PDB file of C-alpha atoms in Angstrom:
ATOM      1  CA  MET A  44       7.853  13.002 -18.608  1.00  0.00           C
ATOM      2  CA  LYS A  45       4.387  13.957 -17.981  1.00  0.00           C
ATOM      3  CA  VAL A  46       2.386  15.276 -14.869  1.00  0.00           C
ATOM      4  CA  MET A  47       0.128  12.716 -13.219  1.00  0.00           C
ATOM      5  CA  ASN A  48      -1.930  11.857  -9.992  1.00  0.00           C
ATOM      6  CA  LEU A  49      -2.146   8.524  -8.216  1.00  0.00           C
ATOM      7  CA  VAL A  50      -4.929   8.189 -10.450  1.00  0.00           C
ATOM      8  CA  GLN A  51      -3.260   8.605 -13.645  1.00  0.00           C
ATOM      9  CA  ALA A  52      -0.276   6.704 -13.241  1.00  0.00           C
ATOM     10  CA  ILE A  53      -1.993   3.599 -11.930  1.00  0.00           C
ATOM     11  CA  ASN A  54      -4.281   3.760 -14.949  1.00  0.00           C
ATOM     12  CA  ASP A  55      -0.899   4.398 -17.458  1.00  0.00           C
ATOM     13  CA  ALA A  56       0.771   1.439 -15.754  1.00  0.00           C
ATOM     14  CA  LEU A  57      -2.793  -0.962 -16.554  1.00  0.00           C
ATOM     15  CA  ASP A  58      -2.391   0.515 -20.005  1.00  0.00           C
ATOM     16  CA  ILE A  59       1.332  -0.269 -20.996  1.00  0.00           C
ATOM     17  CA  LYS A  60       1.101  -3.495 -19.724  1.00  0.00           C
ATOM     18  CA  LEU A  61      -1.823  -4.578 -21.627  1.00  0.00           C
ATOM     19  CA  LYS A  62      -0.479  -3.234 -24.699  1.00  0.00           C
ATOM     20  CA  GLU A  63       2.579  -5.391 -23.797  1.00  0.00           C
ATOM     21  CA  ASP A  64       1.443  -8.551 -22.675  1.00  0.00           C
ATOM     22  CA  THR A  65      -2.301 -10.155 -24.484  1.00  0.00           C
ATOM     23  CA  GLU A  66      -2.474 -12.204 -21.598  1.00  0.00           C
ATOM     24  CA  ILE A  67      -3.156  -9.501 -18.989  1.00  0.00           C
ATOM     25  CA  VAL A  68      -7.197  -9.080 -18.493  1.00  0.00           C
ATOM     26  CA  VAL A  69      -8.338  -6.597 -15.821  1.00  0.00           C
ATOM     27  CA  TYR A  70     -11.613  -6.649 -14.434  1.00  0.00           C
ATOM     28  CA  GLY A  71     -13.744  -6.032 -11.685  1.00  0.00           C
ATOM     29  CA  GLU A  72     -16.969  -4.413 -10.024  1.00  0.00           C
ATOM     30  CA  ASP A  73     -17.875  -1.396 -12.598  1.00  0.00           C
ATOM     31  CA  VAL A  74     -14.155  -1.431 -13.697  1.00  0.00           C
ATOM     32  CA  GLY A  75     -15.156  -1.855 -17.466  1.00  0.00           C
ATOM     33  CA  VAL A  76     -17.688   0.479 -18.529  1.00  0.00           C
ATOM     34  CA  GLU A  77     -17.706   3.322 -16.154  1.00  0.00           C
ATOM     35  CA  GLY A  78     -13.563   2.678 -15.153  1.00  0.00           C
ATOM     36  CA  GLY A  79     -14.239   2.341 -11.533  1.00  0.00           C
ATOM     37  CA  VAL A  80     -15.845   4.409  -9.151  1.00  0.00           C
ATOM     38  CA  PHE A  81     -12.400   6.076  -8.773  1.00  0.00           C
ATOM     39  CA  ARG A  82     -11.931   5.932 -12.802  1.00  0.00           C
ATOM     40  CA  VAL A  83      -8.747   4.307 -11.948  1.00  0.00           C
ATOM     41  CA  THR A  84      -9.476   1.908 -15.522  1.00  0.00           C
ATOM     42  CA  GLU A  85     -11.163   4.958 -17.193  1.00  0.00           C
ATOM     43  CA  ALA A  86     -10.791   4.199 -21.062  1.00  0.00           C
ATOM     44  CA  LEU A  87      -9.440   1.027 -21.197  1.00  0.00           C
ATOM     45  CA  GLN A  88     -12.050  -1.119 -22.105  1.00  0.00           C
ATOM     46  CA  VAL A  89     -11.932   1.542 -24.924  1.00  0.00           C
ATOM     47  CA  LYS A  90      -8.667   1.139 -25.878  1.00  0.00           C
ATOM     48  CA  HIS A  91      -8.222  -2.949 -25.228  1.00  0.00           C
ATOM     49  CA  GLY A  92     -11.890  -4.181 -25.689  1.00  0.00           C
ATOM     50  CA  ALA A  93     -14.607  -6.034 -23.628  1.00  0.00           C
ATOM     51  CA  ASP A  94     -12.838  -8.891 -23.750  1.00  0.00           C
ATOM     52  CA  ARG A  95      -9.899  -7.764 -21.878  1.00  0.00           C
ATOM     53  CA  VAL A  96     -11.149  -5.184 -19.438  1.00  0.00           C
ATOM     54  CA  PHE A  97     -14.839  -5.815 -18.127  1.00  0.00           C
ATOM     55  CA  ASP A  98     -17.266  -5.394 -15.612  1.00  0.00           C
ATOM     56  CA  SER A  99     -18.175  -8.724 -12.944  1.00  0.00           C
ATOM     57  CA  PRO A 100     -20.847  -9.317 -11.110  1.00  0.00           C
ATOM     58  CA  LEU A 101     -20.950  -7.871  -7.476  1.00  0.00           C
ATOM     59  CA  ALA A 102     -19.345 -10.907  -5.914  1.00  0.00           C
ATOM     60  CA  GLU A 103     -15.977 -10.326  -4.495  1.00  0.00           C
ATOM     61  CA  SER A 104     -15.092 -14.350  -4.044  1.00  0.00           C
ATOM     62  CA  GLY A 105     -16.000 -14.770  -7.743  1.00  0.00           C
ATOM     63  CA  ILE A 106     -13.882 -12.149  -8.903  1.00  0.00           C
ATOM     64  CA  ALA A 107     -11.034 -13.588  -6.712  1.00  0.00           C
ATOM     65  CA  GLY A 108     -11.742 -17.487  -7.763  1.00  0.00           C
ATOM     66  CA  THR A 109     -11.821 -17.028 -11.421  1.00  0.00           C
ATOM     67  CA  ALA A 110      -8.556 -14.646 -11.367  1.00  0.00           C
ATOM     68  CA  LEU A 111      -7.096 -17.758  -9.466  1.00  0.00           C
ATOM     69  CA  GLY A 112      -7.928 -20.059 -12.414  1.00  0.00           C
ATOM     70  CA  MET A 113      -7.056 -17.658 -14.907  1.00  0.00           C
ATOM     71  CA  ALA A 114      -3.673 -17.207 -13.478  1.00  0.00           C
ATOM     72  CA  ILE A 115      -2.795 -21.219 -13.031  1.00  0.00           C
ATOM     73  CA  SER A 116      -3.774 -21.563 -16.435  1.00  0.00           C
ATOM     74  CA  GLY A 117      -1.174 -19.171 -18.068  1.00  0.00           C
ATOM     75  CA  MET A 118      -3.254 -15.743 -17.775  1.00  0.00           C
ATOM     76  CA  LYS A 119      -2.554 -12.892 -15.976  1.00  0.00           C
ATOM     77  CA  PRO A 120      -5.342 -10.958 -14.124  1.00  0.00           C
ATOM     78  CA  ILE A 121      -5.369  -7.959 -12.484  1.00  0.00           C
ATOM     79  CA  ILE A 122      -8.662  -7.548 -10.553  1.00  0.00           C
ATOM     80  CA  GLU A 123     -10.159  -4.725  -8.091  1.00  0.00           C
ATOM     81  CA  MET A 124     -11.703  -4.611  -4.833  1.00  0.00           C
ATOM     82  CA  GLN A 125     -14.134  -1.923  -5.004  1.00  0.00           C
ATOM     83  CA  PHE A 126     -13.009  -0.750  -1.402  1.00  0.00           C
ATOM     84  CA  ASP A 127     -10.766  -1.922   1.303  1.00  0.00           C
ATOM     85  CA  GLY A 128     -13.973  -3.391   3.434  1.00  0.00           C
ATOM     86  CA  PHE A 129     -15.330  -5.365   0.151  1.00  0.00           C
ATOM     87  CA  SER A 130     -11.848  -7.508   0.317  1.00  0.00           C
ATOM     88  CA  TYR A 131     -13.209  -9.595   3.065  1.00  0.00           C
ATOM     89  CA  PRO A 132     -15.614 -11.846   0.950  1.00  0.00           C
ATOM     90  CA  ALA A 133     -12.967 -12.588  -0.590  1.00  0.00           C
ATOM     91  CA  PHE A 134     -10.802 -13.980   1.805  1.00  0.00           C
ATOM     92  CA  ASN A 135     -11.266 -17.551   1.530  1.00  0.00           C
ATOM     93  CA  GLN A 136     -10.316 -17.390  -1.902  1.00  0.00           C
ATOM     94  CA  ILE A 137      -7.192 -15.336  -1.339  1.00  0.00           C
ATOM     95  CA  PHE A 138      -5.953 -16.913   2.058  1.00  0.00           C
ATOM     96  CA  SER A 139      -7.015 -20.842   1.834  1.00  0.00           C
ATOM     97  CA  HIS A 140      -6.008 -20.727  -2.086  1.00  0.00           C
ATOM     98  CA  ILE A 141      -4.497 -17.960  -3.869  1.00  0.00           C
ATOM     99  CA  SER A 142      -1.431 -17.687  -1.099  1.00  0.00           C
ATOM    100  CA  ARG A 143      -1.277 -21.062  -1.207  1.00  0.00           C
ATOM    101  CA  PHE A 144      -0.980 -22.389  -4.531  1.00  0.00           C
ATOM    102  CA  ARG A 145       2.929 -22.429  -4.966  1.00  0.00           C
ATOM    103  CA  ASN A 146       3.095 -24.519  -2.129  1.00  0.00           C
ATOM    104  CA  ARG A 147       0.762 -26.578  -2.504  1.00  0.00           C
ATOM    105  CA  THR A 148       1.930 -27.488  -5.854  1.00  0.00           C
ATOM    106  CA  ARG A 149       5.428 -27.771  -4.833  1.00  0.00           C
ATOM    107  CA  GLY A 150       6.361 -24.703  -7.388  1.00  0.00           C
ATOM    108  CA  LYS A 151       4.480 -26.811 -10.443  1.00  0.00           C
ATOM    109  CA  PHE A 152       1.948 -23.752 -10.455  1.00  0.00           C
ATOM    110  CA  THR A 153       2.689 -20.115  -9.472  1.00  0.00           C
ATOM    111  CA  VAL A 154      -0.359 -17.591  -9.434  1.00  0.00           C
ATOM    112  CA  PRO A 155       0.847 -14.345 -11.404  1.00  0.00           C
ATOM    113  CA  MET A 156      -2.028 -11.924 -10.523  1.00  0.00           C
ATOM    114  CA  VAL A 157      -2.156  -8.393  -9.175  1.00  0.00           C
ATOM    115  CA  ILE A 158      -5.379  -7.779  -6.416  1.00  0.00           C
ATOM    116  CA  ARG A 159      -5.643  -4.299  -6.391  1.00  0.00           C
ATOM    117  CA  ILE A 160      -7.655  -2.195  -3.141  1.00  0.00           C
ATOM    118  CA  PRO A 161      -8.503   1.277  -2.682  1.00  0.00           C
ATOM    119  CA  TYR A 162      -7.609   1.864   1.090  1.00  0.00           C
ATOM    120  CA  GLY A 163      -7.683   3.831   4.169  1.00  0.00           C
ATOM    121  CA  GLY A 164      -9.901   6.666   5.666  1.00  0.00           C
ATOM    122  CA  GLY A 165     -10.140  10.240   5.066  1.00  0.00           C
ATOM    123  CA  ILE A 166     -12.979  10.405   2.892  1.00  0.00           C
ATOM    124  CA  ASN A 167     -16.090  10.783   4.689  1.00  0.00           C
ATOM    125  CA  ALA A 168     -17.337   7.336   4.029  1.00  0.00           C
ATOM    126  CA  LEU A 169     -19.901   4.551   4.886  1.00  0.00           C
ATOM    127  CA  GLU A 170     -18.967   1.435   6.777  1.00  0.00           C
ATOM    128  CA  HIS A 171     -16.313  -1.124   4.809  1.00  0.00           C
ATOM    129  CA  HIS A 172     -15.353   1.795   2.601  1.00  0.00           C
ATOM    130  CA  SER A 173     -12.448   3.270   5.009  1.00  0.00           C
ATOM    131  CA  GLU A 174     -10.298   0.459   6.048  1.00  0.00           C
ATOM    132  CA  SER A 175      -6.916  -0.139   6.630  1.00  0.00           C
ATOM    133  CA  PRO A 176      -6.350  -4.171   6.567  1.00  0.00           C
ATOM    134  CA  GLU A 177      -2.846  -4.769   5.233  1.00  0.00           C
ATOM    135  CA  ALA A 178      -1.892  -6.458   8.381  1.00  0.00           C
ATOM    136  CA  TYR A 179      -4.109  -8.888   7.510  1.00  0.00           C
ATOM    137  CA  PHE A 180      -2.388  -9.810   4.437  1.00  0.00           C
ATOM    138  CA  GLY A 181       1.302  -8.787   5.374  1.00  0.00           C
ATOM    139  CA  HIS A 182       0.359 -11.571   7.921  1.00  0.00           C
ATOM    140  CA  THR A 183      -0.067 -14.580   5.436  1.00  0.00           C
ATOM    141  CA  PRO A 184       2.437 -16.271   3.479  1.00  0.00           C
ATOM    142  CA  GLY A 185       2.567 -16.387   0.024  1.00  0.00           C
ATOM    143  CA  LEU A 186       1.400 -12.708  -0.430  1.00  0.00           C
ATOM    144  CA  LYS A 187       3.463  -9.850  -1.357  1.00  0.00           C
ATOM    145  CA  VAL A 188       1.793  -6.666  -0.079  1.00  0.00           C
ATOM    146  CA  VAL A 189       2.629  -2.989  -1.994  1.00  0.00           C
ATOM    147  CA  ILE A 190       1.178   0.529  -1.135  1.00  0.00           C
ATOM    148  CA  PRO A 191       2.503   3.360  -2.739  1.00  0.00           C
ATOM    149  CA  SER A 192       2.628   6.879  -1.820  1.00  0.00           C
ATOM    150  CA  THR A 193       3.273   9.256  -4.843  1.00  0.00           C
ATOM    151  CA  PRO A 194       2.014   8.618  -8.442  1.00  0.00           C
ATOM    152  CA  TYR A 195       5.644   7.715  -9.633  1.00  0.00           C
ATOM    153  CA  ASP A 196       6.539   5.171  -7.174  1.00  0.00           C
ATOM    154  CA  ALA A 197       2.729   3.689  -8.100  1.00  0.00           C
ATOM    155  CA  LYS A 198       3.126   3.260 -11.512  1.00  0.00           C
ATOM    156  CA  GLY A 199       6.550   1.458 -11.368  1.00  0.00           C
ATOM    157  CA  LEU A 200       5.593  -0.425  -8.416  1.00  0.00           C
ATOM    158  CA  LEU A 201       2.325  -1.663 -10.254  1.00  0.00           C
ATOM    159  CA  ILE A 202       4.352  -2.456 -13.132  1.00  0.00           C
ATOM    160  CA  SER A 203       6.578  -4.682 -10.912  1.00  0.00           C
ATOM    161  CA  ALA A 204       3.828  -6.674  -9.237  1.00  0.00           C
ATOM    162  CA  ILE A 205       2.130  -7.214 -12.300  1.00  0.00           C
ATOM    163  CA  GLU A 206       5.410  -9.012 -13.543  1.00  0.00           C
ATOM    164  CA  ASP A 207       5.659 -10.569 -10.563  1.00  0.00           C
ATOM    165  CA  PRO A 208       5.499 -14.350 -10.781  1.00  0.00           C
ATOM    166  CA  ASP A 209       3.186 -14.844  -7.085  1.00  0.00           C
ATOM    167  CA  PRO A 210       0.200 -12.410  -6.302  1.00  0.00           C
ATOM    168  CA  VAL A 211       0.522  -9.627  -5.060  1.00  0.00           C
ATOM    169  CA  ILE A 212      -1.788  -7.299  -3.115  1.00  0.00           C
ATOM    170  CA  PHE A 213      -1.379  -3.858  -4.368  1.00  0.00           C
ATOM    171  CA  MET A 214      -3.326  -1.382  -2.049  1.00  0.00           C
ATOM    172  CA  GLU A 215      -3.939   2.343  -3.159  1.00  0.00           C
ATOM    173  CA  PRO A 216      -4.394   5.146  -0.805  1.00  0.00           C
ATOM    174  CA  LYS A 217      -7.623   6.581  -2.373  1.00  0.00           C
ATOM    175  CA  ARG A 218      -7.467   9.459   0.136  1.00  0.00           C
ATOM    176  CA  ILE A 219      -4.285  11.271  -1.949  1.00  0.00           C
ATOM    177  CA  TYR A 220      -5.989   9.354  -5.234  1.00  0.00           C
ATOM    178  CA  ARG A 221      -5.774  13.034  -6.773  1.00  0.00           C
ATOM    179  CA  ALA A 222      -4.364  15.043  -4.059  1.00  0.00           C
ATOM    180  CA  ILE A 223      -0.559  14.577  -5.401  1.00  0.00           C
ATOM    181  CA  LYS A 224       0.616  15.473  -8.707  1.00  0.00           C
ATOM    182  CA  GLN A 225       4.132  14.934  -9.930  1.00  0.00           C
ATOM    183  CA  GLU A 226       6.206  14.091 -13.490  1.00  0.00           C
ATOM    184  CA  VAL A 227       6.168  10.514 -14.055  1.00  0.00           C
ATOM    185  CA  PRO A 228       8.015   8.866 -17.062  1.00  0.00           C
ATOM    186  CA  GLU A 229       5.968   8.070 -19.901  1.00  0.00           C
ATOM    187  CA  GLU A 230       7.256   4.758 -20.597  1.00  0.00           C
ATOM    188  CA  ALA A 231       7.790   1.971 -18.552  1.00  0.00           C
ATOM    189  CA  TYR A 232       9.999   1.288 -15.571  1.00  0.00           C
ATOM    190  CA  ARG A 233      10.009  -0.801 -12.431  1.00  0.00           C
ATOM    191  CA  ILE A 234      10.387  -0.342  -8.792  1.00  0.00           C
ATOM    192  CA  PRO A 235      11.898  -3.271  -7.203  1.00  0.00           C
ATOM    193  CA  LEU A 236       9.182  -5.086  -4.506  1.00  0.00           C
ATOM    194  CA  GLY A 237      10.410  -5.077  -0.919  1.00  0.00           C
ATOM    195  CA  ARG A 238      12.750  -1.960  -1.166  1.00  0.00           C
ATOM    196  CA  ALA A 239      12.001   1.094   1.212  1.00  0.00           C
ATOM    197  CA  LYS A 240      12.882   4.573   0.339  1.00  0.00           C
ATOM    198  CA  VAL A 241      14.736   7.089   2.400  1.00  0.00           C
ATOM    199  CA  LEU A 242      12.581   9.989   1.573  1.00  0.00           C
ATOM    200  CA  GLN A 243      14.777  12.573   3.363  1.00  0.00           C
ATOM    201  CA  GLN A 244      18.071  12.254   5.231  1.00  0.00           C
ATOM    202  CA  GLY A 245      18.049  12.959   9.250  1.00  0.00           C
ATOM    203  CA  GLU A 246      20.574  12.275  11.901  1.00  0.00           C
ATOM    204  CA  GLN A 247      18.245  12.894  15.076  1.00  0.00           C
ATOM    205  CA  ILE A 248      14.973  10.372  14.456  1.00  0.00           C
ATOM    206  CA  THR A 249      13.647   8.124  11.872  1.00  0.00           C
ATOM    207  CA  VAL A 250      10.353   7.941  11.096  1.00  0.00           C
ATOM    208  CA  ILE A 251       8.695   5.262   8.988  1.00  0.00           C
ATOM    209  CA  ALA A 252       5.154   5.049   7.322  1.00  0.00           C
ATOM    210  CA  TYR A 253       3.406   4.602   3.924  1.00  0.00           C
ATOM    211  CA  GLY A 254       0.876   5.727   1.943  1.00  0.00           C
ATOM    212  CA  ALA A 255      -1.423   8.487   2.721  1.00  0.00           C
ATOM    213  CA  MET A 256       0.621   8.374   6.213  1.00  0.00           C
ATOM    214  CA  ILE A 257       3.754   9.904   4.367  1.00  0.00           C
ATOM    215  CA  ARG A 258       1.942  13.134   3.764  1.00  0.00           C
ATOM    216  CA  GLU A 259       1.084  13.954   7.381  1.00  0.00           C
ATOM    217  CA  VAL A 260       4.706  12.968   8.542  1.00  0.00           C
ATOM    218  CA  GLN A 261       5.805  15.718   5.902  1.00  0.00           C
ATOM    219  CA  LYS A 262       3.266  18.097   6.989  1.00  0.00           C
ATOM    220  CA  ALA A 263       4.365  17.755  10.707  1.00  0.00           C
ATOM    221  CA  ILE A 264       8.240  17.792  10.074  1.00  0.00           C
ATOM    222  CA  ALA A 265       7.091  20.817   8.478  1.00  0.00           C
ATOM    223  CA  LEU A 266       5.371  22.236  11.727  1.00  0.00           C
ATOM    224  CA  LEU A 267       8.858  21.514  13.244  1.00  0.00           C
ATOM    225  CA  LYS A 268      10.620  23.424  11.097  1.00  0.00           C
ATOM    226  CA  SER A 269      11.641  26.049  13.523  1.00  0.00           C
ATOM    227  CA  GLU A 270      12.942  23.406  15.950  1.00  0.00           C
ATOM    228  CA  GLY A 271      15.644  22.441  13.604  1.00  0.00           C
ATOM    229  CA  TYR A 272      15.459  18.684  14.266  1.00  0.00           C
ATOM    230  CA  SER A 273      17.056  16.536  11.889  1.00  0.00           C
ATOM    231  CA  VAL A 274      14.281  13.615  11.042  1.00  0.00           C
ATOM    232  CA  GLU A 275      14.978  10.625   8.539  1.00  0.00           C
ATOM    233  CA  LEU A 276      11.681   9.616   6.988  1.00  0.00           C
ATOM    234  CA  ILE A 277      11.443   6.009   5.496  1.00  0.00           C
ATOM    235  CA  ASP A 278       8.624   5.000   2.989  1.00  0.00           C
ATOM    236  CA  LEU A 279       8.036   1.539   3.380  1.00  0.00           C
ATOM    237  CA  ARG A 280       6.549   0.916   0.274  1.00  0.00           C
ATOM    238  CA  SER A 281       6.201  -2.887   0.558  1.00  0.00           C
ATOM    239  CA  ILE A 282       4.651  -4.088   3.753  1.00  0.00           C
ATOM    240  CA  TRP A 283       5.904  -7.743   2.811  1.00  0.00           C
ATOM    241  CA  PRO A 284       8.755  -8.471   2.108  1.00  0.00           C
ATOM    242  CA  LEU A 285       9.969  -6.000   4.455  1.00  0.00           C
ATOM    243  CA  ASP A 286      12.890  -4.084   3.812  1.00  0.00           C
ATOM    244  CA  ARG A 287      14.589  -4.748   7.122  1.00  0.00           C
ATOM    245  CA  GLU A 288      18.187  -3.376   6.615  1.00  0.00           C
ATOM    246  CA  THR A 289      16.996   0.263   5.236  1.00  0.00           C
ATOM    247  CA  ILE A 290      14.889   0.306   8.629  1.00  0.00           C
ATOM    248  CA  THR A 291      17.678  -0.857  10.842  1.00  0.00           C
ATOM    249  CA  LYS A 292      20.540   1.353   9.015  1.00  0.00           C
ATOM    250  CA  SER A 293      18.083   4.365   9.773  1.00  0.00           C
ATOM    251  CA  VAL A 294      17.988   3.487  13.374  1.00  0.00           C
ATOM    252  CA  HIS A 295      21.353   3.094  14.040  1.00  0.00           C
ATOM    253  CA  LYS A 296      22.230   6.241  12.861  1.00  0.00           C
ATOM    254  CA  THR A 297      19.187   8.354  14.324  1.00  0.00           C
ATOM    255  CA  GLY A 298      19.079   6.399  18.021  1.00  0.00           C
ATOM    256  CA  ARG A 299      15.145   6.749  17.723  1.00  0.00           C
ATOM    257  CA  ALA A 300      12.034   5.676  15.819  1.00  0.00           C
ATOM    258  CA  LEU A 301       8.824   6.771  15.302  1.00  0.00           C
ATOM    259  CA  VAL A 302       6.210   4.450  13.017  1.00  0.00           C
ATOM    260  CA  VAL A 303       2.838   5.920  11.752  1.00  0.00           C
ATOM    261  CA  THR A 304       0.221   4.133  10.147  1.00  0.00           C
ATOM    262  CA  GLU A 305      -3.693   3.986  10.018  1.00  0.00           C
ATOM    263  CA  ALA A 306      -4.126   0.455  10.579  1.00  0.00           C
ATOM    264  CA  PRO A 307      -5.355  -0.327  13.881  1.00  0.00           C
ATOM    265  CA  GLN A 308      -2.798  -0.553  16.622  1.00  0.00           C
ATOM    266  CA  SER A 309      -3.016  -3.989  17.864  1.00  0.00           C
ATOM    267  CA  TYR A 310      -0.825  -6.893  15.940  1.00  0.00           C
ATOM    268  CA  GLY A 311      -0.763  -4.097  13.171  1.00  0.00           C
ATOM    269  CA  PRO A 312       2.334  -3.175  10.954  1.00  0.00           C
ATOM    270  CA  ALA A 313       3.942  -1.217  13.487  1.00  0.00           C
ATOM    271  CA  ALA A 314       4.077  -3.786  16.056  1.00  0.00           C
ATOM    272  CA  GLU A 315       6.064  -5.640  13.658  1.00  0.00           C
ATOM    273  CA  LEU A 316       8.483  -2.837  12.481  1.00  0.00           C
ATOM    274  CA  ILE A 317       9.524  -2.169  16.265  1.00  0.00           C
ATOM    275  CA  SER A 318      10.046  -5.839  16.997  1.00  0.00           C
ATOM    276  CA  ILE A 319      12.971  -5.523  13.952  1.00  0.00           C
ATOM    277  CA  ILE A 320      14.028  -2.471  15.666  1.00  0.00           C
ATOM    278  CA  ASN A 321      14.206  -3.989  19.246  1.00  0.00           C
ATOM    279  CA  GLU A 322      16.013  -7.074  17.508  1.00  0.00           C
ATOM    280  CA  GLU A 323      18.293  -5.543  15.339  1.00  0.00           C
ATOM    281  CA  ALA A 324      18.796  -2.083  16.657  1.00  0.00           C
ATOM    282  CA  PHE A 325      18.243  -1.930  20.111  1.00  0.00           C
ATOM    283  CA  LEU A 326      22.101  -1.501  21.247  1.00  0.00           C
ATOM    284  CA  SER A 327      21.882   1.769  19.329  1.00  0.00           C
ATOM    285  CA  LEU A 328      18.585   3.135  20.866  1.00  0.00           C
ATOM    286  CA  GLU A 329      18.359   6.457  22.890  1.00  0.00           C
ATOM    287  CA  ALA A 330      14.620   6.329  23.188  1.00  0.00           C
ATOM    288  CA  PRO A 331      11.875   3.421  23.321  1.00  0.00           C
ATOM    289  CA  PRO A 332      10.570   3.324  19.915  1.00  0.00           C
ATOM    290  CA  SER A 333       7.232   4.561  19.219  1.00  0.00           C
ATOM    291  CA  ARG A 334       4.226   3.870  17.462  1.00  0.00           C
ATOM    292  CA  LEU A 335       1.038   6.421  16.080  1.00  0.00           C
ATOM    293  CA  THR A 336      -1.453   4.209  14.718  1.00  0.00           C
ATOM    294  CA  GLY A 337      -5.229   3.806  14.280  1.00  0.00           C
ATOM    295  CA  PHE A 338      -7.479   2.797  17.612  1.00  0.00           C
ATOM    296  CA  ASP A 339      -8.563  -0.669  17.786  1.00  0.00           C
ATOM    297  CA  THR A 340     -12.213   0.223  16.757  1.00  0.00           C
ATOM    298  CA  VAL A 341     -14.093  -0.274  13.733  1.00  0.00           C
ATOM    299  CA  ILE A 342     -13.562   3.055  11.874  1.00  0.00           C
ATOM    300  CA  PRO A 343     -15.715   5.655  12.688  1.00  0.00           C
ATOM    301  CA  LEU A 344     -18.421   7.054  10.258  1.00  0.00           C
ATOM    302  CA  PRO A 345     -17.427  10.682   8.721  1.00  0.00           C
ATOM    303  CA  LEU A 346     -19.124  12.923  11.734  1.00  0.00           C
ATOM    304  CA  GLY A 347     -16.169  10.636  13.888  1.00  0.00           C
ATOM    305  CA  GLU A 348     -13.893   9.791  11.399  1.00  0.00           C
ATOM    306  CA  LYS A 349     -11.703  13.076  12.462  1.00  0.00           C
ATOM    307  CA  HIS A 350     -11.239  12.129  16.078  1.00  0.00           C
ATOM    308  CA  TYR A 351      -9.373   8.487  14.334  1.00  0.00           C
ATOM    309  CA  MET A 352      -6.935   9.767  11.828  1.00  0.00           C
ATOM    310  CA  ILE A 353      -3.680  10.447  13.056  1.00  0.00           C
ATOM    311  CA  SER A 354      -2.963  14.261  12.323  1.00  0.00           C
ATOM    312  CA  PRO A 355       0.266  16.103  11.235  1.00  0.00           C
ATOM    313  CA  GLU A 356      -0.108  17.757  14.846  1.00  0.00           C
ATOM    314  CA  ARG A 357      -0.325  14.103  16.807  1.00  0.00           C
ATOM    315  CA  ILE A 358       2.886  13.339  14.606  1.00  0.00           C
ATOM    316  CA  ALA A 359       4.488  16.483  15.260  1.00  0.00           C
ATOM    317  CA  ALA A 360       4.312  16.464  19.481  1.00  0.00           C
ATOM    318  CA  GLU A 361       5.534  12.693  19.318  1.00  0.00           C
ATOM    319  CA  ILE A 362       8.578  13.486  17.454  1.00  0.00           C
ATOM    320  CA  ASP A 363       9.550  16.260  19.616  1.00  0.00           C
ATOM    321  CA  ARG A 364       8.692  14.051  22.834  1.00  0.00           C
ATOM    322  CA  LEU A 365      10.863  11.491  21.522  1.00  0.00           C
ATOM    323  CA  ILE A 366      13.816  13.773  20.673  1.00  0.00           C
ATOM    324  CA  ARG A 367      13.620  15.385  24.199  1.00  0.00           C
ATOM    325  CA  TYR A 368      13.496  11.576  25.695  1.00  0.00           C
TER     326      TYR A 368
END
């Protein structure tokens, strides 16, 4: 075991797969020589060569489109959109072609590729650098969408994503890139896509979150320690496919549910999760399911960002309200 942060765990997964499979290439803006703006791919070009880890032009649509061509020709590209908001110019390739190619060719061609996207706010960045666009991708048939919250999960989920025969959007919560360290196995291991994880067992309320919001929920639970509440915390890990079984089993037990996401509220992941709870656990509910989300606005620039982000105090207050309902 080795102690790693999220950046190091992702780098390690890429390194392992580049060694194992010569069909894999890694590329994107500044990914090669510099190792990416967050240094996630640092030293991989030195280890594996400039023909397998390289820089691309500043053209996200071109990055995605060339990766599609490689994937249907037998290669396994792993591409990086430098920031969440930079993925929008690639929407045409992702939604019109990458997500549809298996269906379009009746299964003759699959698209084994991974699109890595650093996402989310909390880093005092400029426009297009702090967004949470997971709902767009989760809403699109043909895509899988994965978001880790720990270094251990990041490595295991990324290896599974690389080995998946279909396109996977791998979203990395940049706010916690270096905020968490834990022991991670040095060898390869896999975490199945579409499986949530119960981080903490509880009896009075189910809280569902993912990515950087997991840490905020854990802080909120610590704030409520003196109240003696029994909170079950679920890390969703995959936005699509969703682990409906783990969610509904938990809400059947606790009777209350709170979903915490950084994405804007309307038509977002929290709305989908609450629909599932209403469809499959309605008769077990002791309070209306609730959500804490981002606002339906463009995420503010640094001076206003603190008013947008969900604080542990807000989460604690909502847990308290639901338990007392």
